[in-house]
CSV table of C-alpha atoms in Angstrom, one decimal:
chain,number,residue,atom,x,y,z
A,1,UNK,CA,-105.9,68.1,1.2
A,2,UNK,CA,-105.8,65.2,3.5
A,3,UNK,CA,-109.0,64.5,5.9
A,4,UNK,CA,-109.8,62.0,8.1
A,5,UNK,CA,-112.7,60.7,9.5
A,6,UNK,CA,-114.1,59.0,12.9
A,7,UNK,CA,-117.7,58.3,11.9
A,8,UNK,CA,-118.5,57.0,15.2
A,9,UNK,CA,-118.1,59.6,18.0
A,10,UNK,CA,-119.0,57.1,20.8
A,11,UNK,CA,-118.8,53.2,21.1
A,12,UNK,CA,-119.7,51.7,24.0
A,13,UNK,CA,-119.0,47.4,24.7
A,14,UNK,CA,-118.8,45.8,27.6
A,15,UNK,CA,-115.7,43.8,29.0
A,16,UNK,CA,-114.3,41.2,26.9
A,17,UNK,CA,-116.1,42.5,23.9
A,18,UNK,CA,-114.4,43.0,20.8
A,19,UNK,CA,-114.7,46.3,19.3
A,20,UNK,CA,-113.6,48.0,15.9
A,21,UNK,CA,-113.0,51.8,15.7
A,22,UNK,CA,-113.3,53.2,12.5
A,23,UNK,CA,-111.2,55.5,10.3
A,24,UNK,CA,-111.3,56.9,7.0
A,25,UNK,CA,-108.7,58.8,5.0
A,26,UNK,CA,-108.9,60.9,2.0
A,27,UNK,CA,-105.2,61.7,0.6
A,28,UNK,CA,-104.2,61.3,-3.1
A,29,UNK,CA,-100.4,60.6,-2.3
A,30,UNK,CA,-98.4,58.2,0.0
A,31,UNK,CA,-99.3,58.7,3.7
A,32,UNK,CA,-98.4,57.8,6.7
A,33,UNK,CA,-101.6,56.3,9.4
A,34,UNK,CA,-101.3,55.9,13.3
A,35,UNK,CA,-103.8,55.3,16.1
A,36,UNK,CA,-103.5,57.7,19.0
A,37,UNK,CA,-105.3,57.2,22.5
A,38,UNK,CA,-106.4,60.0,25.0
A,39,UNK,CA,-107.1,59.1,28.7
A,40,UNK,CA,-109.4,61.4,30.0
A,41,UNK,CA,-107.6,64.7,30.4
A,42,UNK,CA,-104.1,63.7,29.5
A,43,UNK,CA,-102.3,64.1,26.5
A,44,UNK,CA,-102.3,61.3,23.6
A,45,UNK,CA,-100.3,58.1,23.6
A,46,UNK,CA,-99.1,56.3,20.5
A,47,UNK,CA,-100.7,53.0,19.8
A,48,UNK,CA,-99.4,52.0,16.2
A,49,UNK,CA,-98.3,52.5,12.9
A,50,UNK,CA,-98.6,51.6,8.8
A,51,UNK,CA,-96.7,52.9,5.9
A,52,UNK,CA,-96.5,50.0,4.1
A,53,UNK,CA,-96.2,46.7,3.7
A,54,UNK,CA,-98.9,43.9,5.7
A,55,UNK,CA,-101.7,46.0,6.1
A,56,UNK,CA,-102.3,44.4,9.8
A,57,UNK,CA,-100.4,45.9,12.1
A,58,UNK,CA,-99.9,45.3,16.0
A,59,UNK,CA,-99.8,48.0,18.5
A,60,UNK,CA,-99.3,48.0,22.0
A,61,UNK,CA,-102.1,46.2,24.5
A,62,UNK,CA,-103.2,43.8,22.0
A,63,UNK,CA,-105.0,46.3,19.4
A,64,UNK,CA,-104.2,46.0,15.5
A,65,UNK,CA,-104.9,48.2,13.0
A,66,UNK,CA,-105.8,47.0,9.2
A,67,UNK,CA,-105.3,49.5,6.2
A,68,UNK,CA,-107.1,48.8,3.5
A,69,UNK,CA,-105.9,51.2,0.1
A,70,UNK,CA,-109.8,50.1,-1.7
A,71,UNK,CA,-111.7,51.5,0.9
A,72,UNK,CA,-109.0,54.0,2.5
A,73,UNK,CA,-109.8,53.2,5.8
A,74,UNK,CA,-107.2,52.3,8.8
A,75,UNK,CA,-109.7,50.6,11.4
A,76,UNK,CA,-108.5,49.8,14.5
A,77,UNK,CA,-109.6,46.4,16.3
A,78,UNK,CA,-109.6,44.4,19.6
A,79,UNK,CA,-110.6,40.8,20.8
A,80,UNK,CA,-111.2,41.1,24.2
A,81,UNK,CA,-111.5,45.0,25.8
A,82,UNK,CA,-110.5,45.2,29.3
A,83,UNK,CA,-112.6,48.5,31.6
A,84,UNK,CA,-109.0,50.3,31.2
A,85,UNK,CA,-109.1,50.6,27.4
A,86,UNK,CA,-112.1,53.2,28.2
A,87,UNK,CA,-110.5,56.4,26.6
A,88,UNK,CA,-110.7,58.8,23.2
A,89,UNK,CA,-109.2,57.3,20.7
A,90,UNK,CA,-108.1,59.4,17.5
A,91,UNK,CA,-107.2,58.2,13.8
A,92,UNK,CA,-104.1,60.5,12.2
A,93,UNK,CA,-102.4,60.6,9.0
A,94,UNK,CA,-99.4,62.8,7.9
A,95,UNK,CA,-98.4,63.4,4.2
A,96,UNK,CA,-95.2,61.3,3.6
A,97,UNK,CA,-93.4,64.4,1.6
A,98,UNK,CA,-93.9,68.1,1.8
A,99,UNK,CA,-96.3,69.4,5.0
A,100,UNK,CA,-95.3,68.5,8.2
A,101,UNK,CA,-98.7,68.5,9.3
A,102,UNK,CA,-100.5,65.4,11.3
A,103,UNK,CA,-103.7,65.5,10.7
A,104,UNK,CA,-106.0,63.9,13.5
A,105,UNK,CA,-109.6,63.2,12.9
A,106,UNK,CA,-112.3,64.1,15.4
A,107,UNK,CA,-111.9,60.9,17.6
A,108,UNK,CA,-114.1,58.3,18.8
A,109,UNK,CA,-114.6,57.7,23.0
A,110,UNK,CA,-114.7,53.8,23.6
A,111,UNK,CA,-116.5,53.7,27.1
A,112,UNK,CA,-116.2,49.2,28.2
A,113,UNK,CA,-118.8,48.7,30.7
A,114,UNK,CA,-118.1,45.9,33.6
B,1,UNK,CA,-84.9,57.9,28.6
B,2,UNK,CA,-86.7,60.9,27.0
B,3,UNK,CA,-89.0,63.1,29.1
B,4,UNK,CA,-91.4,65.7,27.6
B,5,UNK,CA,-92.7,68.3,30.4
B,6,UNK,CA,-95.0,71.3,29.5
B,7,UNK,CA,-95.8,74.3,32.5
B,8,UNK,CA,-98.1,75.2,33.6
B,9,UNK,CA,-100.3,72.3,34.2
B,10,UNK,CA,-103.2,75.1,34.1
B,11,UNK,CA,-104.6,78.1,33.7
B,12,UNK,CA,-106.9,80.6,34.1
B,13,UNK,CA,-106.3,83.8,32.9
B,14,UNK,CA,-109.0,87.2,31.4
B,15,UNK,CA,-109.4,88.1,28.2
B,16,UNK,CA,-106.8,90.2,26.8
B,17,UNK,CA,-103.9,88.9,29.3
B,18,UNK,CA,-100.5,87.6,27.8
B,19,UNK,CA,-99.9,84.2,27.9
B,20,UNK,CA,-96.8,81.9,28.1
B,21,UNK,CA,-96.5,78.4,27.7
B,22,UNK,CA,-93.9,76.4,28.1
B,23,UNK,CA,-92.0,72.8,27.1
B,24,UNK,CA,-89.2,71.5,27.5
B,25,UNK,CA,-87.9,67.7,26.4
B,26,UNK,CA,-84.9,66.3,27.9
B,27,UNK,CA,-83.3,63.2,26.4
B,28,UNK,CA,-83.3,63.6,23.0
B,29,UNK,CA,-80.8,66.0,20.5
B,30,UNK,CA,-82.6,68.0,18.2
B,31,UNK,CA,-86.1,66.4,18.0
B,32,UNK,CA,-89.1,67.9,16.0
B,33,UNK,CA,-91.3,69.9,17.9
B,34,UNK,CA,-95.0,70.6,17.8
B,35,UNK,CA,-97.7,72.3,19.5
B,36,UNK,CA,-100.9,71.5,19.1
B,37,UNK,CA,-104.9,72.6,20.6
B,38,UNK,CA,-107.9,70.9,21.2
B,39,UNK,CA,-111.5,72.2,22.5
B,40,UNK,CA,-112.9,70.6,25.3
B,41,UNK,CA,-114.1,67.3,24.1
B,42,UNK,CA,-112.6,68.4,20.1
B,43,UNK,CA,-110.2,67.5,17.6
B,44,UNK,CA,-106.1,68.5,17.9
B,45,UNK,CA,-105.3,71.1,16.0
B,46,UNK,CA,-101.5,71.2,14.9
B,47,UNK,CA,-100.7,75.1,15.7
B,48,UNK,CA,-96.9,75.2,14.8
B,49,UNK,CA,-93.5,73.0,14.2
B,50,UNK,CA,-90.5,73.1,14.6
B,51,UNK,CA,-87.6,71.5,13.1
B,52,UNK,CA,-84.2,73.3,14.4
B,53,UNK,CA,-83.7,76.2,16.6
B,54,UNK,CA,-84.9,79.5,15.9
B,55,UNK,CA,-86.8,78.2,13.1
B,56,UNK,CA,-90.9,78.1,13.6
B,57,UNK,CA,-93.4,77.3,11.2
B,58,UNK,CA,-96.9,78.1,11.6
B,59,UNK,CA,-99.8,75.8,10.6
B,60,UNK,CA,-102.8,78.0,11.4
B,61,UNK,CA,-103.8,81.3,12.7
B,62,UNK,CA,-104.6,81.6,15.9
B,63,UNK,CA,-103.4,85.2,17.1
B,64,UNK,CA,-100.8,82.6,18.9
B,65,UNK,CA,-96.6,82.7,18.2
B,66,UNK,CA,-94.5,80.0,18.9
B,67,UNK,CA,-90.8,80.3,19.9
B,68,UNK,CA,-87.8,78.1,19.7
B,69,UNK,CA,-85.0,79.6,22.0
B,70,UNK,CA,-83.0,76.7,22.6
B,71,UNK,CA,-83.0,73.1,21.1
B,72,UNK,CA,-85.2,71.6,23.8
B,73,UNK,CA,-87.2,73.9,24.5
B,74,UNK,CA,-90.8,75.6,22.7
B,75,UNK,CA,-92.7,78.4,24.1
B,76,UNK,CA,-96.3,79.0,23.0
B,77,UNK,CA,-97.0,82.8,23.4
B,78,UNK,CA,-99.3,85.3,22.8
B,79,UNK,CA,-99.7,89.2,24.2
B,80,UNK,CA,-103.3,89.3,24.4
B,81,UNK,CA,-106.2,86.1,25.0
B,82,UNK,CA,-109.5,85.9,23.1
B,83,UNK,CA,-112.0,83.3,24.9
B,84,UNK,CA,-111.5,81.6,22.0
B,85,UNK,CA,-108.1,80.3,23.3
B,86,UNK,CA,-109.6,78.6,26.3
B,87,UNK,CA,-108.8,74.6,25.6
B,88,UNK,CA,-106.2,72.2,26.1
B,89,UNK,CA,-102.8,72.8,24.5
B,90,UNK,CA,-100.2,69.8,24.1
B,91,UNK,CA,-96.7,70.2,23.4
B,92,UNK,CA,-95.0,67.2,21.1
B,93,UNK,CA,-91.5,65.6,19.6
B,94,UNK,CA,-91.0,63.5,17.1
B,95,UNK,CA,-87.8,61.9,15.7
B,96,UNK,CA,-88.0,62.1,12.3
B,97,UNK,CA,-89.7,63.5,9.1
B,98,UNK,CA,-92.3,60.6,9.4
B,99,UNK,CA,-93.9,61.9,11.8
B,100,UNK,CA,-95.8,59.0,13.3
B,101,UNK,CA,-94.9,58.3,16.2
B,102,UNK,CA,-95.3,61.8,18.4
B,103,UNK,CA,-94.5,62.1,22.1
B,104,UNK,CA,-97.1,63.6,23.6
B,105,UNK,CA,-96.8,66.0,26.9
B,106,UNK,CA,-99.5,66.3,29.6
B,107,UNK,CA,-100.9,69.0,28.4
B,108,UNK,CA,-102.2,72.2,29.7
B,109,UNK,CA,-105.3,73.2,30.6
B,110,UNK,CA,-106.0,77.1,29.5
B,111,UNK,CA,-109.2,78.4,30.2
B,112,UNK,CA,-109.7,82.2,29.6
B,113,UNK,CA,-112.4,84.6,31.3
C-alpha cells in the first residue's frame, strides 16, 4: 500500500523567505512523485516531477523538489517566496505498474506574509 | 491547446436528490480520465478512472457511478445524495500511464442539505 505524508499542515514565512515543504512516502516498488498546488478554491496545478534520475528536480516558479530513496521523502523547496505562492500545496505518488491510483497526501497550506 | 471544463461550477442540492456532474476536455484524443473528491479543507480522494470509452473503474465506494459516454467526456452520477457527498469534486486527464502530470478542472463545489 502506498501512503504519503505532509507532516506539516500549515507553514507560514514571510516574503522572500525560503521555505521547505515536506513529504514522505512509503511504497516498496518504483514510484512515481509530483508536487501539486491548490489556490484557494480551485482545482490543483502541476508543479513537478521525479522518476528517476538527479534527485533535484525544477518545477515551474522557481521551486525544486529533492527525492531522497534513504529517507523516502520528496521535499519540495524555495529561495525566495513571493505573497502569490500563498496556497495548499499537496505531495502525490502513483505506483509505476499495476493501480492507476495517485495517491495525494493530506497537504500542507503555505500562507507568505508581506 | 487542451481545455478541461467541468459543470456545474456549484451546487446545492437535499439529501436524497440525484446528482449529475459533468466534464468534458477538448484538445486531446483519448486522454485518461479521473474524478476525484476532497472535503472542505481535506485530502483528494481518487473516486474512478478511465482509460477508453465505456470502460470505468472504480477506486472507492462512495454510493457514486461514473460514466464514460463519449471519448471526452465523464459524468459523475449518482440517484440519491448522502450529506456525506457535500465537498469539492475535480474532474482530471492525463496522457499517459505515468500518471504524473494530471490536468486538473475547476472543480465543483457540491454541498448537500
Amino acid at each position: 500500500t502506498q501512503t504519503v505524508s505532509q507532516s506539516d499542515a500549515h507553514v507560514t514565512v514571510f516574503e522572500g523567505d525560503s521555505v521547505e515543504l515536506r513529504c514522505n512516502y512509503s511504497y516498496g516498488g518504483s514510484i512515481y512523485l509530483s508536487w501539486y498546488i491548490q489556490h484557494h478554491g480551485r482545482g490543483l496545478q502541476f508543479l513537478l516531477k521525479y522518476y528517476s534520475g538527479n534527485p533535484v528536480v525544477q518545477g515551474v516558479n522557481g521551486f525544486e523538489a529533492e527525492f531522497s530513496k534513504s529517507d523516502s521523502s520528496f521535499h519540495l523547496r524555495k529561495a525566495s517566496v513571493h505573497w502569490s505562492d500563498s496556497a495548499v500545496y499537496f505531495c502525490a505518488v502513483s505506483a509505476t505498474s499495476g493501480s492507476w491510483q495517485l495517491i495525494f497526501g493530506s497537504g500542507t497550506q503555505l500562507t507568505v506574509m508581506p | 491547446a487542451q481545455t478541461i471544463h467541468q459543470w456545474p461550477v456549484a451546487e446545492i442540492k437535499a439529501v436524497g436528490s440525484p446528482l449529475s456532474l459533468g466534464c468534458t476536455i477538448k484538445g486531446k484524443s483519448s486522454p485518461n480520465l479521473y474524478w476525484y473528491w476532497q472535503a472542505t479543507g481535506g485530502t483528494l480522494q481518487q473516486l474512478f478512472y478511465s482509460i477508453t470509452v465505456g470502460q470505468v473503474e472504480s477506486v472507492v465506494q462512495l454510493n457514486l457511478s461514473a460514466s464514460r459516454p463519449k471519448d471526452d467526456q465523464f459524468i459523475l452520477s449518482t440517484e440519491k445524495l448522502l450529506l456525506s457527498h457535500s465537498g469539492f469534486y475535480l474532474c482530471a486527464w492525463s496522457l499517459d500511464r505515468s500518471n504524473t502530470e494530471v490536468f486538473f478542472g475547476k472543480g465543483t463545489r457540491l454541498t448537500v442539505v
